[in-house]
Short mmCIF file of C-alpha atoms and ligand atoms in Angstrom, two decimals:
data_model
loop_
_atom_site.label_atom_id
_atom_site.label_comp_id
_atom_site.label_asym_id
_atom_site.label_seq_id
_atom_site.Cartn_x
_atom_site.Cartn_y
_atom_site.Cartn_z
CA MET A 1 64.11 -31.45 7.87
CA ARG A 2 61.01 -33.53 7.32
CA ILE A 3 59.37 -33.91 3.95
CA GLY A 4 55.70 -34.69 3.51
CA ILE A 5 54.07 -35.76 0.27
CA ASP A 6 50.33 -35.84 -0.35
CA LEU A 7 49.60 -38.31 -3.11
CA GLY A 8 46.13 -37.37 -4.35
CA GLY A 9 44.00 -38.37 -7.29
CA THR A 10 44.60 -35.09 -9.14
CA LYS A 11 47.84 -33.69 -7.67
CA ILE A 12 50.96 -34.68 -5.81
CA GLU A 13 52.03 -32.05 -3.31
CA ILE A 14 55.30 -31.82 -1.41
CA ALA A 15 56.15 -29.72 1.64
CA ALA A 16 59.30 -29.53 3.73
CA LEU A 17 59.22 -28.56 7.39
CA ASP A 18 62.20 -27.33 9.37
CA ASP A 19 63.02 -28.58 12.89
CA SER A 20 60.45 -26.23 14.40
CA GLY A 21 57.70 -27.37 12.05
CA ASN A 22 57.82 -24.25 9.87
CA GLU A 23 57.13 -24.80 6.23
CA ILE A 24 60.21 -24.01 4.15
CA LEU A 25 59.08 -25.31 0.75
CA ARG A 26 55.89 -26.34 -0.96
CA ARG A 27 55.00 -27.23 -4.51
CA ARG A 28 52.68 -29.48 -6.47
CA VAL A 29 52.46 -31.34 -9.77
CA PRO A 30 49.53 -33.06 -11.49
CA THR A 31 49.22 -36.77 -10.67
CA PRO A 32 50.24 -38.84 -13.69
CA HIS A 33 47.53 -41.20 -14.89
CA THR A 34 49.94 -43.27 -16.97
CA GLY A 35 50.74 -45.96 -14.44
CA TYR A 36 52.37 -46.69 -11.11
CA GLY A 37 55.93 -46.28 -12.39
CA ASP A 38 55.22 -42.71 -13.48
CA THR A 39 53.71 -41.91 -10.08
CA LEU A 40 56.91 -43.13 -8.39
CA ALA A 41 59.02 -41.10 -10.82
CA ALA A 42 56.99 -37.95 -10.12
CA ILE A 43 57.55 -38.36 -6.38
CA HIS A 44 61.25 -38.99 -6.95
CA ASN A 45 61.59 -35.82 -9.02
CA LEU A 46 59.75 -33.72 -6.44
CA VAL A 47 61.99 -34.94 -3.61
CA GLU A 48 65.18 -34.56 -5.63
CA SER A 49 64.46 -31.00 -6.71
CA ALA A 50 63.27 -29.97 -3.23
CA GLU A 51 66.41 -31.32 -1.58
CA LYS A 52 68.65 -29.75 -4.19
CA GLU A 53 67.01 -26.39 -3.61
CA LEU A 54 67.12 -26.67 0.20
CA GLY A 55 70.59 -28.22 0.31
CA GLY A 56 69.88 -31.22 2.57
CA HIS A 57 68.15 -34.54 3.00
CA GLY A 58 64.90 -35.09 4.86
CA SER A 59 62.77 -37.86 6.24
CA ILE A 60 59.96 -38.89 3.92
CA GLY A 61 56.30 -39.41 4.83
CA ILE A 62 53.54 -40.05 2.32
CA ALA A 63 49.80 -39.45 2.65
CA THR A 64 47.89 -41.68 0.30
CA PRO A 65 44.40 -42.96 -0.29
CA GLY A 66 43.97 -46.48 1.05
CA ALA A 67 46.42 -48.19 3.36
CA LEU A 68 49.42 -50.47 3.34
CA SER A 69 48.22 -53.91 4.37
CA PRO A 70 50.38 -55.13 7.28
CA LYS A 71 49.74 -58.66 6.01
CA THR A 72 50.85 -58.27 2.40
CA GLY A 73 52.81 -55.00 2.46
CA LEU A 74 50.74 -53.83 -0.52
CA ILE A 75 48.37 -50.88 -0.89
CA LYS A 76 44.69 -51.75 -0.42
CA ASN A 77 41.40 -49.81 -0.36
CA ALA A 78 42.83 -46.98 -2.48
CA ASN A 79 40.61 -44.98 -4.81
CA SER A 80 43.70 -44.15 -6.91
CA THR A 81 43.68 -47.50 -8.58
CA ASN A 82 47.20 -47.42 -9.95
CA LEU A 83 48.49 -47.79 -6.37
CA ILE A 84 46.50 -50.90 -5.50
CA GLY A 85 48.60 -54.02 -5.08
CA HIS A 86 51.95 -52.20 -5.00
CA PRO A 87 54.46 -52.05 -2.11
CA LEU A 88 54.56 -48.24 -2.17
CA ASP A 89 56.78 -47.77 0.89
CA THR A 90 59.32 -50.42 -0.17
CA ASP A 91 59.53 -49.05 -3.70
CA LEU A 92 59.96 -45.45 -2.52
CA SER A 93 62.51 -46.47 0.11
CA ALA A 94 64.60 -48.15 -2.57
CA MET A 95 64.24 -45.23 -4.95
CA LEU A 96 65.00 -42.53 -2.36
CA HIS A 97 67.62 -44.54 -0.40
CA ARG A 98 65.97 -44.11 2.98
CA PRO A 99 63.05 -45.53 4.99
CA THR A 100 59.68 -44.12 3.98
CA ARG A 101 56.47 -44.05 5.99
CA VAL A 102 53.04 -44.21 4.42
CA ALA A 103 49.66 -43.47 6.02
CA ASN A 104 46.25 -42.74 4.61
CA ASP A 105 44.92 -39.21 4.28
CA ALA A 106 42.60 -39.41 7.31
CA LYS A 107 45.48 -40.49 9.54
CA CYS A 108 47.69 -37.69 8.23
CA PHE A 109 44.85 -35.22 8.79
CA ALA A 110 44.37 -36.31 12.42
CA LEU A 111 48.12 -36.22 13.03
CA SER A 112 48.55 -32.78 11.53
CA GLU A 113 45.72 -31.34 13.62
CA SER A 114 47.05 -33.10 16.75
CA VAL A 115 50.58 -31.82 16.44
CA ASP A 116 50.02 -28.16 15.65
CA GLY A 117 46.44 -27.68 14.56
CA ALA A 118 43.03 -27.48 16.19
CA ALA A 119 43.87 -30.31 18.63
CA LYS A 120 47.32 -29.06 19.60
CA GLY A 121 48.18 -30.07 23.16
CA MET A 122 45.31 -32.58 23.40
CA ASP A 123 46.01 -36.20 24.30
CA VAL A 124 43.23 -38.23 22.66
CA VAL A 125 42.06 -36.89 19.30
CA PHE A 126 39.59 -38.25 16.79
CA GLY A 127 39.93 -36.75 13.33
CA ILE A 128 37.09 -36.93 10.81
CA ILE A 129 37.30 -36.14 7.12
CA ALA A 130 33.78 -35.62 5.83
CA GLY A 131 33.47 -34.78 2.16
CA THR A 132 32.89 -37.10 -0.78
CA GLY A 133 33.48 -39.89 1.76
CA VAL A 134 33.77 -40.16 5.53
CA GLY A 135 37.11 -41.19 7.03
CA GLY A 136 38.37 -41.20 10.57
CA ALA A 137 41.60 -41.63 12.51
CA VAL A 138 42.75 -41.75 16.10
CA CYS A 139 45.78 -39.95 17.54
CA VAL A 140 46.99 -40.44 21.09
CA GLY A 141 49.84 -38.39 22.49
CA GLY A 142 50.73 -37.05 19.07
CA ARG A 143 50.99 -40.49 17.47
CA VAL A 144 48.52 -41.90 15.00
CA LEU A 145 47.11 -45.38 15.68
CA THR A 146 47.51 -47.62 12.66
CA GLY A 147 46.10 -50.82 14.11
CA ALA A 148 46.73 -54.49 13.40
CA HIS A 149 45.11 -54.32 9.95
CA ALA A 150 45.78 -50.63 9.24
CA ILE A 151 42.09 -49.79 9.49
CA GLY A 152 42.21 -48.07 12.92
CA GLY A 153 39.66 -45.25 12.91
CA GLU A 154 37.82 -46.30 9.73
CA TRP A 155 34.52 -45.71 11.39
CA GLY A 156 32.92 -44.36 8.21
CA HIS A 157 32.24 -48.00 7.32
CA ASN A 158 30.47 -48.83 10.57
CA PRO A 159 26.72 -49.08 10.14
CA LEU A 160 24.79 -45.94 11.11
CA PRO A 161 23.71 -46.46 14.74
CA ALA A 162 20.03 -46.58 15.76
CA PRO A 163 18.67 -46.68 12.18
CA GLN A 164 15.03 -45.71 11.61
CA GLY A 165 12.82 -45.89 8.50
CA ASP A 166 14.87 -45.56 5.32
CA GLU A 167 18.02 -45.89 7.43
CA GLU A 168 17.19 -49.50 8.31
CA ILE A 169 19.96 -51.74 7.07
CA ASN A 170 17.81 -53.53 4.47
CA ASN A 171 16.59 -50.23 2.98
CA ALA A 172 19.88 -48.36 3.26
CA PRO A 173 22.11 -47.70 0.26
CA LEU A 174 24.91 -50.07 -0.70
CA CYS A 175 28.35 -48.62 0.01
CA TYR A 176 31.31 -49.23 -2.32
CA CYS A 177 32.84 -51.31 0.50
CA GLY A 178 30.12 -53.91 -0.05
CA LYS A 179 28.06 -53.21 3.07
CA HIS A 180 24.71 -51.49 3.45
CA GLY A 181 23.99 -48.43 5.57
CA CYS A 182 27.57 -47.32 6.27
CA ILE A 183 27.98 -44.04 8.16
CA GLU A 184 29.69 -42.78 5.00
CA SER A 185 26.48 -43.37 3.02
CA TRP A 186 24.64 -40.92 5.29
CA CYS A 187 27.20 -38.44 6.60
CA SER A 188 29.16 -37.67 3.40
CA GLY A 189 28.34 -34.82 1.01
CA PRO A 190 26.78 -37.20 -1.54
CA GLY A 191 24.84 -38.86 1.31
CA LEU A 192 23.33 -35.54 2.36
CA ALA A 193 22.51 -34.66 -1.26
CA ARG A 194 20.83 -38.06 -1.82
CA ASP A 195 18.71 -37.71 1.32
CA PHE A 196 17.60 -34.21 0.25
CA ARG A 197 16.77 -35.44 -3.26
CA ASN A 198 14.79 -38.41 -1.90
CA HIS A 199 12.69 -36.10 0.28
CA THR A 200 12.24 -33.19 -2.12
CA GLY A 201 12.98 -34.33 -5.67
CA ARG A 202 15.44 -31.43 -5.85
CA ASP A 203 19.10 -31.80 -6.81
CA LEU A 204 21.36 -29.66 -4.64
CA ALA A 205 25.00 -30.10 -3.66
CA SER A 206 25.61 -30.53 0.07
CA ALA A 207 27.10 -27.05 0.50
CA ASP A 208 24.04 -25.52 -1.19
CA ILE A 209 21.66 -27.48 1.06
CA ALA A 210 23.47 -26.03 4.10
CA LYS A 211 23.25 -22.53 2.57
CA ALA A 212 19.56 -22.95 1.76
CA ALA A 213 18.92 -24.07 5.35
CA ALA A 214 20.76 -21.03 6.70
CA SER A 215 18.51 -18.77 4.61
CA GLY A 216 15.29 -20.39 5.85
CA ASP A 217 14.39 -23.05 3.21
CA LYS A 218 12.12 -25.40 5.18
CA ALA A 219 12.99 -28.60 3.30
CA ALA A 220 16.71 -27.82 3.56
CA ILE A 221 16.38 -27.14 7.30
CA GLU A 222 14.70 -30.52 7.74
CA ALA A 223 17.44 -32.25 5.72
CA MET A 224 20.13 -30.61 7.84
CA GLN A 225 18.32 -31.66 11.03
CA ARG A 226 18.33 -35.27 9.82
CA PHE A 227 21.99 -34.91 8.86
CA TYR A 228 23.03 -33.50 12.27
CA ASP A 229 21.10 -36.22 14.06
CA ARG A 230 22.78 -38.99 12.03
CA PHE A 231 26.22 -37.47 12.37
CA ALA A 232 25.70 -37.14 16.15
CA ARG A 233 24.63 -40.79 16.49
CA ALA A 234 27.73 -41.82 14.54
CA ILE A 235 30.02 -39.63 16.66
CA ALA A 236 28.44 -40.79 19.94
CA SER A 237 29.54 -44.33 19.14
CA VAL A 238 33.13 -43.07 18.94
CA VAL A 239 32.78 -41.07 22.15
CA ASN A 240 31.64 -44.16 24.06
CA ILE A 241 34.76 -46.08 23.05
CA LEU A 242 37.44 -43.42 22.88
CA ASP A 243 36.14 -40.47 24.94
CA PRO A 244 38.36 -38.10 22.94
CA ASP A 245 39.51 -34.76 24.32
CA VAL A 246 38.49 -33.25 21.03
CA ILE A 247 37.05 -34.24 17.67
CA VAL A 248 38.41 -32.30 14.69
CA ILE A 249 36.45 -32.20 11.45
CA GLY A 250 38.00 -31.71 8.02
CA GLY A 251 36.91 -32.18 4.42
CA GLY A 252 34.37 -30.16 2.47
CA LEU A 253 31.56 -30.53 5.01
CA SER A 254 33.75 -29.04 7.77
CA ASN A 255 32.94 -25.63 6.22
CA ILE A 256 29.34 -25.89 7.47
CA ASP A 257 29.71 -23.60 10.49
CA ALA A 258 26.51 -24.82 12.14
CA LEU A 259 28.12 -28.25 12.68
CA TYR A 260 30.05 -26.96 15.66
CA THR A 261 26.96 -25.79 17.52
CA GLU A 262 24.45 -28.37 16.28
CA LEU A 263 26.51 -31.51 16.91
CA PRO A 264 27.77 -31.23 20.53
CA PRO A 265 24.35 -31.23 22.31
CA ARG A 266 23.13 -34.08 20.08
CA VAL A 267 26.28 -36.11 20.75
CA GLU A 268 25.83 -35.48 24.47
CA HIS A 269 22.26 -36.77 24.16
CA TYR A 270 23.29 -40.01 22.44
CA ALA A 271 26.54 -40.74 24.31
CA PHE A 272 26.85 -42.51 27.66
CA THR A 273 26.39 -39.91 30.44
CA PRO A 274 29.25 -37.57 29.67
CA GLU A 275 29.63 -34.73 32.16
CA GLU A 276 29.88 -32.16 29.41
CA PRO A 277 29.63 -32.20 25.63
CA THR A 278 32.65 -33.53 23.75
CA ARG A 279 34.49 -30.68 22.04
CA ILE A 280 33.94 -30.71 18.28
CA VAL A 281 36.01 -28.21 16.33
CA LYS A 282 36.92 -27.23 12.80
CA ASN A 283 40.38 -28.02 11.45
CA VAL A 284 43.09 -25.37 11.24
CA HIS A 285 45.18 -26.61 8.32
CA GLY A 286 42.48 -27.31 5.74
CA ASP A 287 43.78 -28.87 2.55
CA SER A 288 47.34 -28.69 3.89
CA SER A 289 46.66 -31.41 6.45
CA GLY A 290 47.68 -34.26 4.16
CA VAL A 291 51.08 -32.90 3.32
CA ARG A 292 51.77 -31.64 6.85
CA GLY A 293 50.60 -34.84 8.53
CA ALA A 294 52.75 -36.89 6.16
CA ALA A 295 55.81 -34.91 7.26
CA TRP A 296 54.84 -35.46 10.91
CA LEU A 297 54.88 -39.25 10.41
CA TRP A 298 58.48 -38.86 11.52
CA HIS A 299 59.08 -37.42 14.96
CA ILE A 300 61.63 -34.66 15.19
CA ASP A 301 63.72 -36.73 17.61
CA GLU A 302 64.01 -39.51 15.07
CA VAL A 303 65.15 -37.09 12.41
CA LYS A 304 67.62 -35.24 14.67
CA ASN A 305 69.21 -38.52 15.72
CA GLY A 306 69.84 -39.43 12.12
CA LEU A 307 67.60 -41.48 9.89
CA PRO A 308 68.06 -45.24 9.97
CA ALA A 309 69.84 -46.35 6.79
ZN1 LIG B 401 31.15 -48.75 3.54
#
């Protein structure tokens, strides 16, 4: 079996998949906020009790915020600060007596949707998580691309293409990554809410702006038009490099149904002469993508042939 663990800021979730990818166990515990050692212990306990209950050992994959730096072997860019600077995979491998793979949540999302989700059977897949932030990841042939510096797909921190007016780099908001005008600053939920507030003086959450637009609120409609246009410019830059078979969207903003009709014609407009619009679809696995994608970090063939010691 393969075991996936989603290490989030508020909860740690575990799922076990059988050889056919069916889920045979799932549970969650609150994430300890008492230090790195307690986080490791919580993962250890989850794995131990799952394996005891299921009567076997599994491969271990972990979805985590941030990434393991290939240079230092330590976690970087993580919003769960007690992970930063620790060799998470090495520590877990020692604790669980087997190799452990770690990938960030966007990569696990893209992998999960590629293997048996909305992009099942597709070769080149770009996964986007759009919510409080904007993350991305590339899967080709069912394998996620990590990249030389483990930032493959992190397009949310590219500058928004073709900026106009308040989008111009000198006027654009400062992102936590230290750069101005990141795609994340415009295409995340907080980015949409800020744009709406700047234009109207009204405070609405992103989901409520989308709802207000759907019910005819003129200012909300205009905000959503700006949002779709920005998102399409951002996606077109991916299409020109990767030309994916499909783009799958996850995260809170993926629940805006209009995305899937509003984005494709705009992306077609901004991209380099595609013959037809790039397919843009909603995820299938929702919040389960992290834990499922983590399990899929190991291929079934690797697990069947016996895990390396
Ligand atoms: Zn940024």
